Coordinates of C-alpha atoms in Angstrom, one line a residue:
M622 CA 87.8 77.3 111.7
S623 CA 89.1 76.3 108.3
Q624 CA 92.9 76.3 108.3
H625 CA 92.6 77.8 104.8
L626 CA 91.0 81.0 106.2
E627 CA 93.4 81.1 109.1
R628 CA 96.4 81.3 106.7
L629 CA 94.9 84.4 105.0
L630 CA 94.2 86.4 108.2
P631 CA 97.8 87.6 108.8
I632 CA 98.0 88.9 105.2
L633 CA 94.6 90.7 105.5
S634 CA 95.5 92.1 108.9
T635 CA 98.3 94.2 107.3
I636 CA 95.5 96.3 105.7
P637 CA 94.9 99.2 108.2
G638 CA 91.7 98.6 110.2
V639 CA 91.2 94.9 109.3
N640 CA 90.7 92.8 112.4
I641 CA 88.7 89.7 111.6
P642 CA 87.9 87.9 114.9
V643 CA 88.8 84.2 114.8
T644 CA 85.4 83.4 116.4
I645 CA 83.5 84.7 113.4
L646 CA 85.1 82.2 111.1
Q647 CA 84.7 79.2 113.4
G648 CA 82.7 76.4 111.8
V649 CA 83.3 77.8 108.3
Y650 CA 84.3 74.9 106.0
I651 CA 86.3 75.5 102.8
A652 CA 87.0 72.7 100.4
A653 CA 89.7 74.3 98.3
S654 CA 92.8 72.2 97.8
Q655 CA 96.1 73.0 99.6
K656 CA 97.7 74.0 96.3
K657 CA 95.0 76.5 95.4
I658 CA 95.1 78.1 98.8
E659 CA 98.9 78.4 98.6
Q660 CA 98.5 80.1 95.2
L661 CA 95.7 82.4 96.5
E662 CA 97.8 83.2 99.6
G663 CA 100.8 84.2 97.4
A664 CA 98.6 86.3 95.1
L665 CA 96.8 88.0 98.0
R666 CA 100.1 88.8 99.7
Y667 CA 101.3 90.5 96.5
E668 CA 97.9 92.4 95.9
V669 CA 97.6 93.5 99.5
G670 CA 101.2 94.7 99.5
L671 CA 100.6 96.7 96.3
L672 CA 97.4 98.1 97.7
N673 CA 99.1 99.3 100.9
Q674 CA 101.8 101.0 98.9
K675 CA 99.2 102.8 96.8
V676 CA 97.2 103.8 99.9
M677 CA 100.3 105.2 101.5
A678 CA 101.0 107.1 98.3
G679 CA 97.5 108.6 98.3
Q680 CA 96.6 106.8 95.0
L681 CA 93.9 104.7 96.6
T682 CA 91.6 105.2 99.6
L683 CA 90.7 102.6 102.2
D684 CA 87.1 102.2 103.4
R685 CA 88.0 102.1 107.0
E686 CA 84.5 101.4 108.2
Y687 CA 83.8 98.6 105.7
V688 CA 87.0 96.6 106.6
K689 CA 85.8 96.4 110.2
S690 CA 82.4 95.1 109.2
D691 CA 80.9 91.6 108.8
S692 CA 80.5 92.4 105.1
F693 CA 84.2 92.4 104.6
T694 CA 84.5 89.1 106.4
A695 CA 81.8 87.7 104.1
N696 CA 83.9 88.9 101.1
V697 CA 86.9 86.9 102.5
I698 CA 84.8 83.7 102.7
Q699 CA 83.4 84.4 99.2
A700 CA 86.9 84.7 97.8
V701 CA 88.1 81.4 99.3
R702 CA 85.0 79.6 98.1
A703 CA 85.6 81.1 94.6
A704 CA 89.1 79.6 94.8
E705 CA 87.5 76.2 95.2
V706 CA 86.3 76.2 91.6
A707 CA 89.0 78.4 90.0
E708 CA 90.4 76.8 86.9
T709 CA 93.8 78.5 86.7
E710 CA 96.3 80.4 88.8
D711 CA 95.5 83.5 86.8
K712 CA 91.9 83.3 88.0
L713 CA 93.1 83.0 91.6
R714 CA 95.2 86.2 91.1
F715 CA 92.0 87.8 89.8
I716 CA 90.1 86.7 92.9
A717 CA 92.9 88.0 95.1
R718 CA 92.9 91.4 93.4
A719 CA 89.2 91.7 93.8
L720 CA 89.3 90.7 97.5
A721 CA 92.0 93.3 98.1
G722 CA 89.8 95.8 96.3
C723 CA 86.9 95.1 98.7
S724 CA 88.9 97.1 101.3
L725 CA 88.8 100.3 99.2
S726 CA 86.5 103.2 99.1
F727 CA 85.0 104.0 95.6
P728 CA 83.2 107.1 94.3
R729 CA 79.4 106.8 93.7
P730 CA 77.4 105.0 92.4
Q731 CA 77.7 102.7 95.4
L732 CA 79.5 99.5 94.5
D733 CA 77.8 96.3 95.7
K734 CA 80.9 94.3 96.7
F735 CA 79.1 91.1 97.8
Q736 CA 77.3 90.9 94.4
T737 CA 80.5 91.7 92.5
M738 CA 82.5 88.9 94.3
R739 CA 79.6 86.5 93.5
I740 CA 79.9 87.4 89.8
I741 CA 83.7 87.0 89.8
E742 CA 83.3 83.5 91.4
S743 CA 80.9 82.5 88.5
M744 CA 83.3 83.7 85.7
S745 CA 85.2 80.9 83.9
D746 CA 88.8 81.5 83.2
R747 CA 88.1 82.0 79.5
E748 CA 85.4 84.6 80.3
R749 CA 87.8 86.4 82.7
R750 CA 90.4 86.5 79.9
V751 CA 87.9 87.9 77.3
F752 CA 86.6 90.4 79.9
I753 CA 90.1 91.8 80.5
E754 CA 91.2 91.8 76.9
Y755 CA 88.0 93.5 75.8
F756 CA 89.0 96.6 77.7
K757 CA 92.1 96.9 75.5
I758 CA 89.9 97.1 72.5
L759 CA 87.5 99.7 73.8
D760 CA 87.8 103.5 74.0
P761 CA 90.0 104.0 77.0
I762 CA 88.3 107.4 77.8
D763 CA 84.8 105.9 78.2
P764 CA 84.7 102.1 77.6
Y765 CA 81.2 101.8 79.0
R766 CA 79.7 103.9 76.1
D767 CA 81.8 102.2 73.4
L768 CA 80.2 99.6 71.2
I769 CA 81.7 96.8 69.1
P770 CA 79.5 95.2 66.4
V771 CA 78.7 91.5 67.0
D772 CA 79.8 90.8 63.4
S773 CA 83.2 92.5 63.8
Q774 CA 86.3 90.4 63.4
V775 CA 87.7 91.3 66.8
S776 CA 89.8 88.5 68.3
I777 CA 91.7 87.6 71.4
P778 CA 95.2 85.9 71.2
N779 CA 95.0 82.1 71.6
I780 CA 91.2 82.1 71.6
T781 CA 89.3 81.0 68.6
R782 CA 86.4 83.1 67.2
H783 CA 84.0 80.4 68.4
E784 CA 85.5 80.4 71.9
F785 CA 85.4 84.2 71.9
I786 CA 81.7 84.5 71.0
G787 CA 80.9 81.7 73.5
A788 CA 82.7 83.6 76.3
L789 CA 80.9 86.8 75.4
M790 CA 77.6 85.0 75.6
G791 CA 78.6 83.6 79.0
L792 CA 79.4 87.1 80.1
K793 CA 76.1 88.3 78.8
Q794 CA 74.4 85.7 81.0
L795 CA 76.3 87.0 84.0
G796 CA 74.9 90.4 83.3
L797 CA 78.3 92.0 82.2
F798 CA 77.5 92.5 78.6
T799 CA 74.3 93.5 76.7
M800 CA 73.5 93.5 73.0
Q801 CA 72.4 96.9 71.8
R802 CA 70.7 97.6 68.5
V803 CA 72.9 100.0 66.6
T804 CA 71.6 103.1 64.9
D805 CA 73.3 105.9 63.0
R806 CA 73.8 108.0 66.1
D807 CA 76.0 105.3 67.6
G808 CA 78.9 106.3 65.4
D809 CA 80.1 106.5 61.8
W810 CA 82.9 103.9 62.1
F811 CA 80.6 100.9 61.8
S812 CA 79.9 99.2 58.5
P813 CA 77.0 100.7 56.5
E814 CA 74.8 97.7 57.2
V815 CA 75.3 98.0 60.9
S816 CA 75.0 101.7 61.0
A817 CA 71.7 101.5 59.2
G818 CA 70.3 99.7 62.2
K819 CA 70.5 96.1 60.7
G820 CA 72.9 94.8 63.3
F821 CA 73.7 94.6 67.0
A822 CA 76.7 95.6 69.1
W823 CA 78.2 94.5 72.4
Q824 CA 78.2 96.9 75.3
L825 CA 79.4 96.7 78.9
T826 CA 76.8 97.0 81.6
G827 CA 76.8 98.6 85.1
L828 CA 77.7 95.3 86.6
A829 CA 80.7 95.1 84.3
R830 CA 81.7 98.5 85.7
Q831 CA 81.5 97.1 89.2
V832 CA 83.7 94.0 88.4
A833 CA 86.2 96.2 86.6
T834 CA 86.4 98.7 89.4
L835 CA 86.8 96.1 92.2
S836 CA 89.4 94.2 90.3
R837 CA 90.9 97.4 88.8
V838 CA 90.7 96.1 85.2
G839 CA 91.6 98.9 82.9
F840 CA 93.5 100.8 85.6
E841 CA 96.7 98.7 85.6
E842 CA 98.0 95.5 84.1
S843 CA 96.1 92.4 85.2

């Protein structure tokens, strides 16, 4: 078994119900560097500790059947493989939070955790930053119905306008954003040109909801 995975098992085993047999992970090879695994290990220890506190306080609910399943084990392997290509420590913390989130029970619609972890692996660090910061711009009550015109001057700190648009296009390719044609019924705060239906606006998708839910973006500081 990869020693990288072996180092994470004691941390994961502090989640009630998690008992990943060593034999399941035998023969799994992970190429992540020692430094990345150490960073992931530290981030996972923090996220699991925070998760356990919130579960004990009744703020979060464990999916006790899921954490015993092979699907949860697959999430663990996915997370470590995502760490192989993570560009920054912040991305590793994002991966750790999402992996910890895989142990939780969420309300319907049913969240596809394997698919969501695959998308998280594919996100670049810049795309991750734009995704998180975008939630701070949207309506906090219902961010998934909110729209931001593509020609707006919204910006993210330390990211140029060109980089921002590039990240949004990348997130669109991952299925997290869509471009919607704007009409009058979409709101009266757009410019007259956009409200008249001559422009488009960015909107989060159902997949974006899955990623945000699993990584708890918009629920607490990331």
